[in-house]
Coordinates of C-alpha atoms in Angstrom, one line a residue:
Chain L
M1188 CA -120.8 56.8 52.8
N1189 CA -119.9 53.3 51.2
V1190 CA -118.6 54.3 47.9
R1191 CA -117.7 50.7 46.6
R1192 CA -121.0 49.2 47.7
T1193 CA -122.7 51.9 46.0
A1194 CA -121.3 51.2 42.5
L1195 CA -121.8 47.6 43.4
R1196 CA -125.6 48.0 43.8
V1197 CA -126.1 50.4 40.7
F1198 CA -124.1 47.7 38.6
T1199 CA -126.5 45.1 39.6
H1200 CA -129.3 47.1 38.8
A1201 CA -128.5 48.0 35.3
A1202 CA -127.0 44.5 35.0
L1203 CA -130.4 42.8 35.8
A1204 CA -132.0 45.4 33.8
L1205 CA -130.2 45.0 30.6
V1206 CA -131.1 40.9 31.5
A1207 CA -134.6 41.9 31.8
L1208 CA -134.2 43.6 28.6
A1209 CA -133.0 40.6 26.9
F1210 CA -136.0 38.9 28.2
L1211 CA -138.8 41.1 26.8
F1212 CA -136.5 40.7 23.6
P1213 CA -139.1 38.0 21.8
F1214 CA -142.1 40.1 23.2
Y1215 CA -141.5 43.3 21.3
W1216 CA -140.5 41.3 18.4
L1217 CA -143.6 39.8 18.2
L1218 CA -145.1 42.9 18.5
I1219 CA -143.4 44.9 16.1
S1220 CA -143.9 41.9 13.6
A1221 CA -147.5 41.9 13.7
F1222 CA -148.1 45.4 12.6
K1223 CA -145.2 45.1 9.7
S1224 CA -145.9 43.7 6.0
K1225 CA -144.2 40.3 5.5
S1226 CA -141.6 42.2 3.8
E1227 CA -140.8 43.9 6.2
I1228 CA -140.1 41.3 8.8
F1229 CA -137.7 40.0 6.9
T1230 CA -135.9 42.9 5.3
L1231 CA -131.9 43.7 6.8
P1232 CA -131.1 45.6 8.7
P1233 CA -134.1 44.6 10.8
Q1234 CA -136.9 47.1 11.0
W1235 CA -136.9 48.5 14.3
W1236 CA -139.7 50.4 14.3
P1237 CA -142.4 49.9 12.2
S1238 CA -143.5 52.5 9.9
P1239 CA -146.3 52.8 9.7
W1240 CA -147.8 50.6 12.3
R1241 CA -149.7 48.7 9.6
L1242 CA -153.0 47.4 10.8
D1243 CA -153.7 45.4 7.3
N1244 CA -152.4 41.5 9.4
F1245 CA -155.4 42.2 11.7
E1246 CA -158.0 42.9 9.0
Q1247 CA -157.1 40.1 7.0
L1248 CA -156.5 37.7 9.6
F1249 CA -160.0 38.7 9.9
A1250 CA -161.2 38.3 6.6
T1251 CA -159.5 35.6 6.1
I1252 CA -159.6 33.1 8.7
P1253 CA -162.2 32.5 11.5
I1254 CA -159.5 33.6 14.5
V1255 CA -162.5 35.4 16.5
R1256 CA -164.2 31.4 16.3
C1257 CA -161.4 30.3 17.3
F1258 CA -160.7 32.7 20.0
A1259 CA -163.9 31.7 21.2
N1260 CA -163.1 27.7 21.0
S1261 CA -160.0 28.5 23.3
L1262 CA -161.9 30.3 25.7
I1263 CA -164.8 27.6 25.5
A1264 CA -162.7 24.8 26.5
A1265 CA -160.1 26.4 28.6
T1266 CA -163.3 27.9 30.6
G1267 CA -165.3 24.8 30.7
H1268 CA -162.2 22.3 31.6
C1269 CA -161.5 24.7 34.2
A1270 CA -164.9 24.8 35.8
L1271 CA -165.5 21.3 35.6
A1272 CA -162.3 20.2 37.1
L1273 CA -162.2 22.6 39.5
F1274 CA -165.9 21.6 40.8
L1275 CA -164.9 17.8 40.8
C1276 CA -161.5 18.6 42.6
S1277 CA -162.7 21.1 45.3
L1278 CA -166.1 18.8 46.3
A1279 CA -164.0 15.3 46.0
G1280 CA -161.1 17.3 47.8
Y1281 CA -163.1 18.4 50.8
A1282 CA -164.5 14.9 50.9
F1283 CA -161.6 13.6 51.4
A1284 CA -160.5 16.7 54.5
K1285 CA -163.5 16.2 56.2
F1286 CA -165.0 13.1 56.3
P1287 CA -161.9 11.1 57.5
R1288 CA -163.8 8.1 58.9
A1289 CA -165.2 6.9 55.9
P1290 CA -164.8 3.4 55.2
G1291 CA -162.0 2.9 52.5
H1292 CA -160.7 6.5 52.5
G1293 CA -156.9 6.6 53.2
K1294 CA -157.1 3.7 50.4
L1295 CA -158.9 5.5 48.3
F1296 CA -156.5 8.9 48.6
A1297 CA -153.3 7.0 48.4
F1298 CA -154.8 5.5 45.1
V1299 CA -155.3 8.8 43.7
L1300 CA -151.9 10.2 44.9
A1301 CA -150.3 6.9 43.3
T1302 CA -151.6 7.9 39.5
M1303 CA -150.5 11.2 40.1
M1304 CA -146.8 9.4 39.5
L1305 CA -148.0 8.6 35.8
P1306 CA -147.5 10.8 33.4
T1307 CA -149.7 12.0 30.7
A1308 CA -147.5 10.4 28.0
I1309 CA -149.0 6.8 28.6
T1310 CA -152.9 7.8 28.9
L1311 CA -152.6 9.4 25.5
I1312 CA -153.7 6.9 23.1
P1313 CA -156.2 5.2 25.5
V1314 CA -157.9 8.5 26.2
F1315 CA -158.1 9.4 22.3
H1316 CA -159.3 5.9 22.0
V1317 CA -162.4 6.7 24.1
L1318 CA -163.2 9.8 22.9
C1319 CA -163.4 8.1 19.3
K1320 CA -166.0 5.7 20.9
L1321 CA -168.1 8.3 22.5
H1322 CA -168.1 10.1 19.1
A1323 CA -166.5 13.5 21.1
V1324 CA -163.6 14.1 18.5
N1325 CA -163.7 17.3 17.3
T1326 CA -165.9 18.5 19.9
Y1327 CA -165.5 20.8 22.8
W1328 CA -166.1 17.7 25.2
A1329 CA -163.0 16.5 23.9
M1330 CA -160.9 19.4 25.0
I1331 CA -163.0 20.0 28.1
V1332 CA -163.6 16.3 30.0
P1333 CA -159.9 14.9 29.5
G1334 CA -157.5 15.7 32.9
A1335 CA -160.7 16.9 34.4
A1336 CA -161.0 14.6 37.0
N1337 CA -157.0 15.8 38.2
A1338 CA -155.2 13.9 41.0
F1339 CA -153.0 16.6 41.7
G1340 CA -156.2 18.5 42.0
I1341 CA -157.8 16.9 44.3
F1342 CA -154.5 16.8 46.4
W1343 CA -154.0 20.2 46.3
M1344 CA -157.9 21.1 47.5
R1345 CA -157.6 18.3 50.4
Q1346 CA -154.6 20.1 51.4
Y1347 CA -156.1 23.2 51.2
A1348 CA -159.7 22.4 52.9
A1349 CA -157.7 20.4 56.0
E1350 CA -155.8 23.3 57.0
N1351 CA -158.5 25.9 56.1
V1352 CA -162.2 24.8 57.0
P1353 CA -163.1 24.9 60.2
D1354 CA -165.0 21.8 61.7
E1355 CA -166.8 23.9 64.3
L1356 CA -168.2 25.9 61.6
L1357 CA -169.2 22.8 60.2
D1358 CA -170.9 21.4 62.7
A1359 CA -173.0 24.6 64.0
A1360 CA -174.0 24.4 60.5
R1361 CA -175.1 20.7 60.5
I1362 CA -177.1 21.1 64.0
D1363 CA -179.0 24.1 62.4
G1364 CA -180.1 21.8 59.8
C1365 CA -177.9 22.9 57.0
G1366 CA -177.6 20.0 54.5
E1367 CA -174.3 18.7 53.6
F1368 CA -174.3 20.1 50.1
A1369 CA -175.0 23.3 51.3
L1370 CA -172.2 22.9 53.9
Y1371 CA -169.6 22.6 50.9
R1372 CA -171.6 25.1 49.0
R1373 CA -171.7 28.0 51.6
I1374 CA -168.9 27.4 53.8
A1375 CA -166.3 25.4 52.1
L1376 CA -166.5 27.1 48.6
P1377 CA -165.5 30.3 50.0
V1378 CA -162.9 29.5 52.1
M1379 CA -161.3 27.5 49.5
R1380 CA -161.7 30.0 46.9
P1381 CA -157.2 31.3 47.2
A1382 CA -156.9 27.3 46.0
L1383 CA -159.3 27.1 44.1
A1384 CA -157.9 30.6 41.9
A1385 CA -154.1 29.3 41.8
L1386 CA -155.1 25.9 40.6
G1387 CA -157.9 27.6 38.3
I1388 CA -154.9 29.4 37.0
L1389 CA -152.5 26.3 36.5
L1390 CA -155.3 24.7 34.7
F1391 CA -156.6 27.3 32.4
I1392 CA -152.8 28.3 31.1
G1393 CA -152.1 24.8 30.8
N1394 CA -155.4 24.3 28.6
W1395 CA -155.1 27.7 26.9
N1396 CA -151.8 27.0 25.4
N1397 CA -152.2 23.4 24.3
L1398 CA -151.1 22.4 21.2
M1399 CA -150.6 18.6 21.6
W1400 CA -153.9 17.8 22.4
A1401 CA -155.3 20.1 20.3
F1402 CA -154.1 19.1 17.1
I1403 CA -154.9 15.4 17.8
V1404 CA -158.7 15.6 18.5
L1405 CA -159.5 18.6 16.7
R1406 CA -160.4 18.2 12.8
T1407 CA -162.1 21.2 11.0
Q1408 CA -161.3 24.7 11.1
D1409 CA -164.3 25.7 13.1
M1410 CA -163.2 24.0 16.4
Y1411 CA -159.7 25.0 15.7
T1412 CA -158.0 26.3 19.0
L1413 CA -156.1 29.7 19.0
P1414 CA -152.7 27.5 19.7
L1415 CA -153.8 24.8 16.3
I1416 CA -154.6 27.5 13.9
I1417 CA -151.4 29.3 14.6
Y1418 CA -149.2 26.2 14.2
L1419 CA -151.5 25.4 11.3
L1420 CA -150.8 28.8 9.7
N1421 CA -147.0 28.3 9.8
G1422 CA -146.9 24.8 8.5
E1423 CA -148.7 26.0 5.2
N1424 CA -146.9 26.5 2.2
R1425 CA -145.8 30.0 1.7
T1426 CA -146.1 30.3 5.2
P1427 CA -148.3 33.7 5.9
F1428 CA -145.6 35.0 8.9
E1429 CA -147.2 38.7 9.1
L1430 CA -150.9 36.6 10.1
I1431 CA -149.3 34.2 11.8
M1432 CA -147.3 37.4 14.5
A1433 CA -150.6 39.1 14.6
A1434 CA -152.5 35.7 15.5
S1435 CA -150.0 34.2 17.8
L1436 CA -150.6 38.7 19.4
F1437 CA -154.0 38.1 19.6
A1438 CA -153.3 34.8 21.6
T1439 CA -150.6 35.7 23.9
V1440 CA -152.1 39.2 24.8
P1441 CA -154.7 37.9 27.4
L1442 CA -152.9 36.0 29.6
V1443 CA -149.8 38.4 29.4
A1444 CA -152.9 41.2 30.2
A1445 CA -154.0 39.2 33.1
F1446 CA -150.9 37.9 34.6
I1447 CA -149.9 41.4 34.8
L1448 CA -153.4 42.2 36.5
F1449 CA -153.2 39.0 38.9
Q1450 CA -149.3 38.8 39.2
R1451 CA -149.4 37.4 42.5
H1452 CA -152.2 34.6 42.4
F1453 CA -150.6 33.2 38.4
I1454 CA -147.2 32.6 39.9
R1455 CA -148.7 31.3 43.0
G1456 CA -151.0 28.7 41.0
I1457 CA -148.4 28.1 38.2
T1458 CA -146.0 27.1 40.6
A1459 CA -148.6 25.4 42.7
G1460 CA -148.1 22.5 39.8
A1461 CA -144.9 22.2 40.6
L1462 CA -145.7 20.0 44.2
K1463 CA -146.6 17.3 41.4
G1464 CA -143.2 16.1 41.3
Chain R
M786 CA -153.5 -6.7 77.8
P787 CA -156.9 -8.2 78.4
S788 CA -157.6 -7.3 81.4
I789 CA -157.9 -4.1 80.8
E790 CA -162.0 -4.7 79.3
P791 CA -164.1 -1.7 77.6
R792 CA -166.6 -1.3 79.8
P793 CA -170.1 -2.2 77.7
G794 CA -171.3 0.7 76.1
V795 CA -168.2 3.4 75.3
R796 CA -166.4 0.9 73.3
D797 CA -164.8 2.5 70.2
C798 CA -168.2 3.1 67.9
A799 CA -166.6 2.5 64.6
M800 CA -165.6 -1.1 66.3
K801 CA -169.3 -2.1 67.3
T802 CA -171.5 -0.4 64.4
P803 CA -171.5 -2.9 61.3
L804 CA -169.7 -1.7 58.2
K805 CA -173.5 -1.3 56.9
K806 CA -173.9 1.8 58.8
R807 CA -170.6 3.8 58.9
L808 CA -171.2 3.0 55.3
W809 CA -174.6 4.7 55.2
A810 CA -173.3 7.3 57.7
S811 CA -170.2 8.4 55.5
R812 CA -172.9 8.4 52.5
H813 CA -172.2 12.1 51.8
F814 CA -168.5 11.3 51.7
Y815 CA -169.3 8.7 48.4
V816 CA -171.8 10.7 46.9
F817 CA -168.7 14.0 46.9
I818 CA -166.3 11.7 45.4
A819 CA -168.5 9.9 43.2
P820 CA -168.0 12.2 40.5
F821 CA -164.5 12.5 40.5
F822 CA -163.9 9.0 40.5
A823 CA -166.3 8.4 37.4
L824 CA -164.6 10.5 34.9
F825 CA -161.7 9.4 36.6
A826 CA -162.5 5.4 35.9
V827 CA -163.1 6.6 32.3
F828 CA -160.2 9.2 31.5
G829 CA -157.8 8.1 33.9
L830 CA -157.4 4.5 35.2
Y831 CA -159.3 3.0 32.2
P832 CA -156.3 4.5 29.7
L833 CA -153.9 2.9 32.2
L834 CA -154.5 -0.5 32.1
F835 CA -155.5 0.3 28.5
S836 CA -152.3 1.1 27.4
F837 CA -150.8 -1.6 29.7
Y838 CA -152.4 -4.2 27.2
L839 CA -151.5 -2.4 24.2
G840 CA -148.2 -3.1 24.5
F841 CA -148.2 -6.4 23.7
L842 CA -150.7 -5.6 21.0
Q843 CA -150.1 -5.0 17.1
W844 CA -152.8 -1.7 16.3
D845 CA -153.0 0.9 14.0
G846 CA -156.6 2.2 15.5
L847 CA -158.6 0.9 13.2
S848 CA -158.0 -2.7 12.4
P849 CA -158.6 -5.6 14.6
K850 CA -156.1 -6.2 17.3
Q851 CA -153.3 -8.2 17.2
W852 CA -151.4 -10.1 20.0
V853 CA -147.4 -10.0 19.8
G854 CA -146.5 -10.8 22.9
L855 CA -143.2 -9.2 23.9
S856 CA -142.2 -8.4 20.8
N857 CA -143.0 -4.9 21.1
F858 CA -140.8 -4.7 23.6
E859 CA -137.7 -6.7 22.2
N860 CA -138.3 -4.1 19.2
L861 CA -137.6 -1.1 21.5
L862 CA -134.3 -2.8 22.2
H863 CA -133.0 -2.4 18.2
D864 CA -134.8 1.0 18.2
E865 CA -132.0 3.1 16.9
I866 CA -134.4 6.4 17.1
L867 CA -135.6 5.7 20.0
F868 CA -131.9 5.7 21.6
A869 CA -131.3 8.8 19.2
S870 CA -134.1 10.3 21.2
L871 CA -133.6 9.3 24.1
R872 CA -129.4 10.7 23.6
N873 CA -130.9 13.9 22.4
T874 CA -133.2 14.4 25.5
V875 CA -130.4 14.2 27.7
T876 CA -127.9 16.0 25.8
I877 CA -130.3 19.2 25.3
G878 CA -130.9 18.8 29.4
L879 CA -127.2 19.1 29.8
M880 CA -127.1 22.0 27.3
Y881 CA -130.0 24.0 28.9
I882 CA -130.4 22.9 32.9
P883 CA -126.8 24.3 34.0
P884 CA -127.3 28.1 32.6
M885 CA -130.9 27.8 33.8
F886 CA -130.3 26.6 36.8
I887 CA -127.1 29.6 37.9
G888 CA -129.7 31.8 35.8
A889 CA -132.3 31.4 38.3
F890 CA -130.3 30.8 41.2
V891 CA -128.3 34.1 41.0
F892 CA -131.4 36.1 40.2
A893 CA -133.7 34.4 43.1
L894 CA -130.7 35.6 45.4
L895 CA -130.8 39.0 43.7
L896 CA -134.5 39.1 44.2
D897 CA -134.3 38.1 47.7
T898 CA -131.7 41.2 48.8
A899 CA -133.5 43.5 50.8
W900 CA -131.6 46.7 48.5
L901 CA -132.7 45.6 45.8
R902 CA -135.5 47.8 43.7
F903 CA -138.1 47.0 41.4
R904 CA -138.7 43.8 42.6
G905 CA -142.2 42.6 41.9
L906 CA -141.4 44.4 38.2
F907 CA -138.2 42.0 37.9
R908 CA -139.8 39.1 38.8
A909 CA -142.9 39.9 36.5
V910 CA -140.8 40.2 33.6
F911 CA -138.4 37.0 34.1
F912 CA -142.0 34.8 34.9
L913 CA -143.6 36.5 31.6
P914 CA -142.1 33.5 29.0
V915 CA -143.7 30.8 32.0
V916 CA -147.4 32.4 31.2
T917 CA -147.0 32.5 26.7
P918 CA -148.2 30.1 24.7
M919 CA -145.3 27.5 23.5
V920 CA -146.4 27.4 20.1
V921 CA -146.1 31.3 20.0
V922 CA -142.4 31.4 21.7
A923 CA -141.5 28.6 19.6
I924 CA -142.7 30.8 16.4
V925 CA -141.0 33.6 17.6
F926 CA -137.3 31.9 17.9
G927 CA -138.0 30.4 14.7
L928 CA -138.1 33.9 13.1
L929 CA -135.1 35.0 15.5
Y930 CA -133.0 31.7 14.2
G931 CA -133.4 32.5 10.5
Q932 CA -130.5 31.7 8.4
E933 CA -130.7 34.5 6.0
A934 CA -133.1 37.0 7.6
G935 CA -133.3 36.3 11.0
L936 CA -132.0 38.3 13.6
L937 CA -129.3 36.7 15.3
N938 CA -127.4 36.0 12.2
Y939 CA -127.6 40.0 11.4
V940 CA -125.8 40.4 14.7
V941 CA -123.4 37.5 14.0
E942 CA -122.8 38.7 10.4
K943 CA -122.2 42.6 12.3
L944 CA -119.5 41.0 15.0
G945 CA -117.3 39.8 11.7
W946 CA -118.7 36.1 12.6
E947 CA -119.9 33.9 10.1
R948 CA -123.9 33.0 9.7
I949 CA -125.0 29.9 11.9
P950 CA -127.1 27.5 10.7
W951 CA -129.3 27.7 14.2
V952 CA -132.0 25.3 13.3
V953 CA -130.9 23.9 10.1
S954 CA -127.8 22.0 11.1
E955 CA -127.5 19.0 12.9
S956 CA -125.0 20.3 14.8
W957 CA -127.0 23.6 15.8
S958 CA -130.2 22.6 16.4
K959 CA -130.0 21.3 19.8
P960 CA -128.1 24.1 21.3
S961 CA -130.9 26.2 19.5
V962 CA -133.7 24.4 21.3
A963 CA -131.9 24.8 24.6
G964 CA -131.6 28.6 23.9
L965 CA -135.8 28.7 24.2
L966 CA -135.8 26.6 26.8
V967 CA -133.2 29.0 29.1
W968 CA -135.5 31.8 27.9
R969 CA -138.7 29.9 28.8
W970 CA -138.0 28.6 32.5
T971 CA -135.5 29.9 33.9
G972 CA -138.1 32.7 35.5
Y973 CA -140.1 29.7 36.8
N974 CA -137.5 27.8 38.1
M975 CA -136.4 31.1 39.9
V976 CA -139.7 31.6 41.6
L977 CA -139.2 28.1 42.9
M978 CA -135.8 29.2 44.0
L979 CA -137.1 32.3 45.9
A980 CA -139.5 30.2 47.5
G981 CA -136.5 27.6 49.0
L982 CA -134.5 30.6 50.3
Q983 CA -137.7 32.6 51.9
G984 CA -137.9 29.2 53.8
I985 CA -134.5 29.6 55.3
S986 CA -134.8 30.6 58.8
P987 CA -132.7 34.1 58.9
G988 CA -131.9 33.2 62.3
Y989 CA -128.7 31.1 61.0
Y990 CA -127.6 33.6 59.3
E991 CA -127.4 35.5 62.2
A992 CA -125.7 33.6 63.8
A993 CA -123.0 33.4 61.1
R994 CA -122.6 36.7 61.0
I995 CA -122.0 36.8 64.8
D996 CA -120.0 34.2 64.1
G997 CA -117.7 36.4 61.6
A998 CA -118.8 34.7 58.2
N999 CA -118.4 36.8 55.2
A1000 CA -121.2 36.7 52.5
W1001 CA -119.2 33.9 50.4
Q1002 CA -118.9 31.9 53.6
R1003 CA -122.6 32.7 54.3
L1004 CA -123.5 31.9 50.6
W1005 CA -121.6 28.4 51.1
Y1006 CA -122.1 27.2 54.2
I1007 CA -125.5 28.1 54.7
T1008 CA -127.6 29.1 51.4
L1009 CA -126.1 26.3 49.2
P1010 CA -126.9 23.4 51.7
L1011 CA -130.2 24.5 52.7
M1012 CA -131.1 25.0 49.1
R1013 CA -129.8 21.2 48.3
P1014 CA -134.1 20.0 48.6
T1015 CA -135.0 22.7 45.9
F1016 CA -132.3 21.6 44.3
V1017 CA -133.2 18.4 43.5
F1018 CA -136.7 19.1 43.4
C1019 CA -135.9 21.7 40.6
T1020 CA -133.8 19.0 38.8
I1021 CA -136.0 16.4 38.3
M1022 CA -138.8 18.7 37.1
S1023 CA -136.7 20.0 34.6
L1024 CA -135.3 16.3 33.6
I1025 CA -139.2 14.7 33.7
G1026 CA -139.7 17.8 31.1
T1027 CA -137.1 17.7 29.4
V1028 CA -138.0 14.1 28.6
Y1029 CA -142.0 14.9 27.6
M1030 CA -141.8 18.4 26.2
F1031 CA -143.5 18.2 23.0
D1032 CA -144.6 21.7 21.2
E1033 CA -140.8 23.4 21.5
V1034 CA -139.4 20.9 19.2
F1035 CA -142.3 19.9 17.3
V1036 CA -142.7 23.5 16.4
L1037 CA -139.3 25.1 16.2
T1038 CA -137.4 22.3 14.1
Q1039 CA -139.8 19.3 14.0
G1040 CA -137.2 17.5 15.9
G1041 CA -134.5 17.9 12.6
P1042 CA -133.0 18.3 10.4
G1043 CA -133.1 14.6 10.1
T1044 CA -133.3 13.3 14.0
S1045 CA -130.7 15.5 15.5
S1046 CA -133.2 17.6 17.6
T1047 CA -135.9 14.5 18.4
N1048 CA -136.6 14.1 22.0
F1049 CA -138.7 11.3 23.4
G1050 CA -141.5 13.1 23.5
L1051 CA -141.6 14.1 19.9
Y1052 CA -140.8 10.5 18.9
L1053 CA -143.9 9.4 20.9
F1054 CA -145.8 11.8 19.5
N1055 CA -144.4 10.6 15.7
T1056 CA -145.0 7.0 16.6
S1057 CA -148.7 7.6 17.9
F1058 CA -150.1 9.8 15.9
T1059 CA -148.1 9.8 12.7
D1060 CA -147.3 6.1 12.5
F1061 CA -150.6 5.0 14.3
K1062 CA -148.5 2.3 15.8
F1063 CA -150.5 2.4 19.2
G1064 CA -149.4 -0.4 20.5
Y1065 CA -145.8 -0.3 19.9
A1066 CA -145.9 3.2 21.3
S1067 CA -147.6 2.0 24.2
A1068 CA -144.7 -0.2 25.2
M1069 CA -142.7 2.4 24.5
A1070 CA -144.4 5.2 26.6
Y1071 CA -144.2 2.4 29.9
V1072 CA -140.9 1.6 29.7
V1073 CA -139.5 5.1 29.9
A1074 CA -141.9 6.3 32.4
L1075 CA -140.4 3.3 34.6
F1076 CA -137.1 4.3 33.5
V1077 CA -138.1 7.8 34.7
F1078 CA -139.2 7.0 37.7
L1079 CA -136.7 5.1 38.6
A1080 CA -133.9 7.8 37.5
S1081 CA -136.3 10.1 40.0
L1082 CA -136.4 7.8 43.0
L1083 CA -132.4 7.4 42.5
V1084 CA -132.0 11.1 42.6
L1085 CA -134.2 11.4 45.5
R1086 CA -132.2 8.6 47.5
L1087 CA -129.0 10.1 46.5
R1088 CA -129.5 13.2 48.2
K1089 CA -131.3 10.8 51.2
R1090 CA -127.4 9.5 51.7
E1091 CA -125.5 12.6 51.5
E1092 CA -127.9 14.0 53.5
G1093 CA -127.1 11.3 55.9
T1094 CA -123.5 11.8 55.7
D1095 CA -123.6 15.6 56.4
Q1096 CA -124.6 14.8 60.1

């Protein structure tokens, strides 16, 4: 009925689709480069579609670099970090939400909030120093433990628990003789699941993608995480770009796949971190 | 009011019970927060204090610590690279934040319109860069930015221009980093702004429509003012992010050529873990953190004042 409006809408869709393609372009480039030989990556005019799709890069990657081990390291570090942080933050967050009359409650919480303002950049050296003292450099612990006592995590969990865990239910269970830890495990934790998922995704992605800390605390190839091995391959002489592309694809696909499956949770989780400011 | 004397026995229990009993009654609270605070003490609080103490020392992590008083702080004032890195931080911020903001806001507005199809798909595509490992992003961009065989220069040549030395010249390294940052963070800000837009009550738009406001007027007089808190929030987040970002420059340009794309985060890292000047780096981290904190506070204040004059 309204030609101009329809035209405008079609145009908007087309323009947005173009921008979306531009956003996808680096992923497309990563994908096709992982299946090219090194010389094919750099030929001009560029090869827009690998012919043939070579699997050599992956064969060589598995043969020359402990990439599976690195994948496992990344997975252990990120999962461990996530599990530890979620346990600490949910337990303490629940306590801050549900025991408001404990002496010192307000001061302790204000203290946690205040430390949220301080950037991690300040603590890099001392944390590294502590890990040295504990002989934890080049172990999984170095990737798992620092940052697990996350002030933002407590804040996030407390907010959710205060609003969503019903006091009546806790009191009823208490009267029935349920222990305090069982209250947390059986009643609070299941209710807090959405908040746990959001925080967990935020922490997992941060840990999985972390290059700087891995660079500082991991020393031997058998302990490297994926970002670190990719970075170090990149720094080698006669940089093996074809292997780097294959390894990069290897590091990117799991998160992208998970993101596509659990889009809403991911966006909620990652933007939850924005509250930190 | 001394006349209102509480009847014995009904006084507030908390007032009467001795502290010891109250502590005992809340023992579960302390047990539940204990694991967190134990780790927090070791990996959060102690580092904060130790780092402050380090600011007054000269130390490479191995040899004995040496007390140097305020000289680290004095040296900061003469540190050319520090000031260059701070200038670079601001320049890169000015280069990428405006286009990113406009992009994010336009996408958010579009994704918020009822007639747009494939909204979920568009949102996912724009957000995808955020879940990609930064090291991968930087390496792929490095390939695209390549001087001889990079795709961008291929296109530039096809268009009849001269090749651009994207990451290998002092004048182009900052815009190249900025380009990567726009790609990386637009979707993130878009989602935050989308949340802001969806928080605006539809009642305002209804009222404006009844009063005869057209779409531009509604955008100008309703959306933009009400989005201001979100804008301020995104600005502060981006500023802080630019100061402390690391992977982006570390992988794409190593801060170079020279120090042309070294931001504060990279310089701090180099001072700490390449030069092992732990004392000096700690002093630097504290001072800059203080300024960043004050700057964020200032932005917040300005907004508060603006709000005050609006009404």
